[in-house]
Amino acid sequence: MKFSLLNTDKNSKARAGVLETDHGSIHTPIFMPVGTAGTVKAVHQRELKEDIKAEIILGNTYHLFLRPGLDVLQQAGGLHKFNGWDRPILTDSGGYQIFSLANQRKLSEEGATFKSHIDGSKHFFSPESAMDIQRIIGADIIMAFDECTPYPCEKRYAENSMDLTHRWLKRCITRFNETEGLYGHQQALFPIIQGSVYKDLRIRSAEFVVEQNCVGNAIGGLSVGEPAEEMYEMTEIVTNILPKEKPRYLMGVGTPANILECIALGIDMFDCVMPTRNARHGLLFTENGVINIRNEKWKNDFSPIDPNGATFADLQYSKAYLRHLTICNEILAAQIASIHNLGFYLWLVKEARKKIIAGEFNEWKNEMVKKLNTRL
Amino acid sequence: MKFSLLNTDKNSKARAGVLETDHGSIHTPIFMPVGTAGTVKAVHQRELKEDIKAEIILGNTYHLFLRPGLDVLQQAGGLHKFNGWDRPILTDSGGYQIFSLANQRKLSEEGATFKSHIDGSKHFFSPESAMDIQRIIGADIIMAFDECTPYPCEKRYAENSMDLTHRWLKRCITRFNETEGLYGHQQALFPIIQGSVYKDLRIRSAEFVVEQNCVGNAIGGLSVGEPAEEMYEMTEIVTNILPKEKPRYLMGVGTPANILECIALGIDMFDCVMPTRNARHGLLFTENGVINIRNEKWKNDFSPIDPNGATFADLQYSKAYLRHLTICNEILAAQIASIHNLGFYLWLVKEARKKIIAGEFNEWKNEMVKKLNTRL
């Protein structure tokens, strides 16, 4: 896996690059739609490629482990074959879901036991099994097994948790190096920096992670409820330490404005459920702000959903029609809004990339951020 | 609106024709996907056209009247403009939903009062208002306001109901002739034959309806729980009376086998919620029988959903993947299965049409019907 840095913005730390994988190239900065259980909710793979123009999607190890299960995924020949997505995939390690979704979780030095939120069945994940499972799922980029601390989090807890995450990282790397991908394509392991909102912990964690010399690096434990300013501060502390020649992934971020601000801080990769989850609640992100399509004001607005939108859905359907579908709980509402929001997120990062290459990113970002949070 | 009969099968009463409307031609026999609230559930309009190859869709007057309401539909310029479907549309009169869905319905000579199943609001539909409402919705084919009798139904009730439907039909025709379409395209009114499962009533109703000399004719009150043999018997009695030069629409039918049998009896047009509703429950219709995709046997079947299928979804996704999505209640499961089932229904009637034109319909139909009901 090869990362090439093409341009760096003069007035910010924004970077434009290319990450090459065996399933194709990823043009950074990039947003990665979340495909929890092997599907980006309410969106066909064909639409992801041709309309949304996604270059890489996520899968969630916790969900995929429970359903369809490793036997099915391995027999299918990995997740790419199973879901028919032939571009890059990234999987998280399952850690985040164990702590946010599973029941009766119990942490030890060895790993984490938990009960499935679906059927209560009991399972155990360790750094080693997280690697083995992600070998079976077969994503191009796989993530280290970590504990994602909640917000707020006492410093003592954050520090102990970070140290555990570091010890787990060592075990992940050992297991990763002892094993090979199952399906003939290369996999890369990204370690995760923790440390909650404590500067000194973030610095220690970043330095520890950098020493491991992995192909790319990730920042976890942000976008978990802390104020945006703290997120930006932690991100900046970390990107100041991370090597320039490797891709940087900020996990679980965020709103369109969050993404632009963090691109300015030197982040290359993002994922978030927001565009799809909010779509299912009738919230649309646009260049000019956020639309709550359930609002009465759209009832007789027969203009296109987004005249400047990047996808067919933006032009084909009107706001009034989408409002009607949303109020009637029609499945098509989720489909249209998901395509719109993902199309917008992918447009936004592509536009950011153009501006970085043109040397106009920071000014453009400052103008955009003002508009993006407006309530339309 | 012009109907041309091209071919009639030698060994059955099956017919191939073309019905020309201001929104395009309909090649009969045809299946019309049901777009209840202005959307065929879980399917984009683009997919309906390009993948499923639907030529006409239905709208339900009862649903559209309640949501989005007539003010929105009229301001939009009718349903075609509202939902972006520029091919033909047919609307029912609302009668069926009033009797199957609404609360506290009360029938009188004048019409029907009912309470909305959504918010309990009270409404009144008459033959006249059903015409006025369908003028506002603006479908190419609109239906007379009738009472659809349940099954079983006592003969005295069926006869009184039929007589009421006939008196209502006269009022529908009067109102229809006194008014004009609102959006510059032609609308045709189809009357509905009732009479439950009583031969003499069906004959009387067919003869009464034929006398009205409308552009096309419809058969209602079937596929409401009666045995298939009774449905076929009533259909045949009626098609023996209906004029050959006008299109015949059998409302609410049915399974793929039902459709082929009724094509053989001289029916030209069908609609049914079955392909989309069953899709949402994981039931797939194929040339070789019915698949319950939730079944354990598909867990590791990585073959395409339907190797002979008519749509991209049939080839792009495997049975194992669709099973996984269905079990996880993923929206994409409904999307894929709906495209598959509708694509299959449209393929089936198109294939029937080819066989009629080639003079091979009846033999093919008899072979197909044996396979279609198989449980795979």
XYZ file of C-alpha atoms in Angstrom, chain A residues 36-47 51 64 67-68 71-72 75-76 82-84 280 299-300 302 312-313 316-318 320-321 324-325 327-328 330-332 334-336 339, chain B residues 36-47 51 64 67-68 71-72 75-76 82-84 280 299-300 302 312-313 316-318 320-321 324-325 327-328 330-332 334-336 339:
90
model
C -22.072 -1.384 9.010
C -23.239 -4.887 8.171
C -21.729 -5.058 4.707
C -24.236 -2.551 3.298
C -24.272 1.223 3.267
C -27.841 1.554 4.504
C -30.485 2.224 1.820
C -27.926 2.539 -0.984
C -27.142 0.120 -3.796
C -23.462 -0.634 -4.486
C -24.068 0.630 -8.021
C -25.247 3.978 -6.636
C -23.721 8.361 -8.304
C -20.059 -8.668 10.545
C -24.013 -11.532 11.174
C -23.451 -13.095 8.680
C -17.982 -18.945 8.259
C -20.140 -17.233 5.639
C -16.707 -19.163 2.297
C -17.727 -16.125 0.247
C -19.780 -11.170 -0.288
C -21.215 -7.712 -0.866
C -19.978 -7.181 -4.413
C -33.085 8.468 7.593
C -44.593 21.305 1.694
C -45.132 23.177 -1.552
C -41.357 21.853 -5.935
C -29.382 12.195 -9.982
C -31.583 12.161 -6.887
C -34.932 14.242 -10.146
C -36.917 14.687 -6.943
C -38.374 17.839 -5.414
C -42.028 18.652 -1.580
C -41.917 15.064 -2.841
C -44.101 13.716 1.543
C -42.131 10.449 1.401
C -43.662 11.998 6.489
C -45.191 8.788 5.102
C -41.611 5.550 2.794
C -38.408 3.576 2.226
C -37.706 5.719 -0.838
C -34.305 7.033 3.167
C -32.935 6.036 -0.220
C -33.112 9.532 -1.694
C -27.824 9.267 -1.762
C -49.508 3.554 -3.220
C -48.528 6.990 -1.970
C -46.889 8.167 -5.174
C -43.914 5.816 -4.744
C -43.430 2.188 -5.643
C -42.044 1.165 -2.269
C -38.228 0.865 -2.044
C -37.705 1.538 -5.760
C -36.356 4.647 -7.458
C -38.263 5.964 -10.487
C -35.039 5.540 -12.480
C -34.950 1.843 -11.558
C -34.162 -1.806 -14.799
C -52.814 10.429 -2.041
C -51.079 12.559 2.033
C -49.747 14.762 0.485
C -53.590 21.107 -2.507
C -50.016 19.858 -2.866
C -49.902 22.920 -7.024
C -47.334 20.385 -8.223
C -45.036 15.510 -8.196
C -43.273 12.151 -8.288
C -41.327 12.645 -11.502
C -40.241 -6.864 1.878
C -26.915 -19.118 3.931
C -23.874 -20.190 1.926
C -23.122 -17.410 -3.266
C -28.808 -5.743 -12.442
C -29.757 -6.710 -8.899
C -24.901 -8.306 -8.832
C -26.006 -9.753 -5.501
C -25.885 -13.328 -4.235
C -26.373 -15.458 0.649
C -25.903 -11.685 0.674
C -27.974 -11.710 5.307
C -29.512 -8.304 4.526
C -32.214 -11.217 8.381
C -30.547 -7.956 9.486
C -31.456 -3.858 6.181
C -33.311 -1.452 3.876
C -31.191 -2.690 0.969
C -36.258 -4.539 0.487
C -34.667 -2.589 -2.356
C -33.036 -5.622 -3.957
C -36.396 -4.745 -7.947
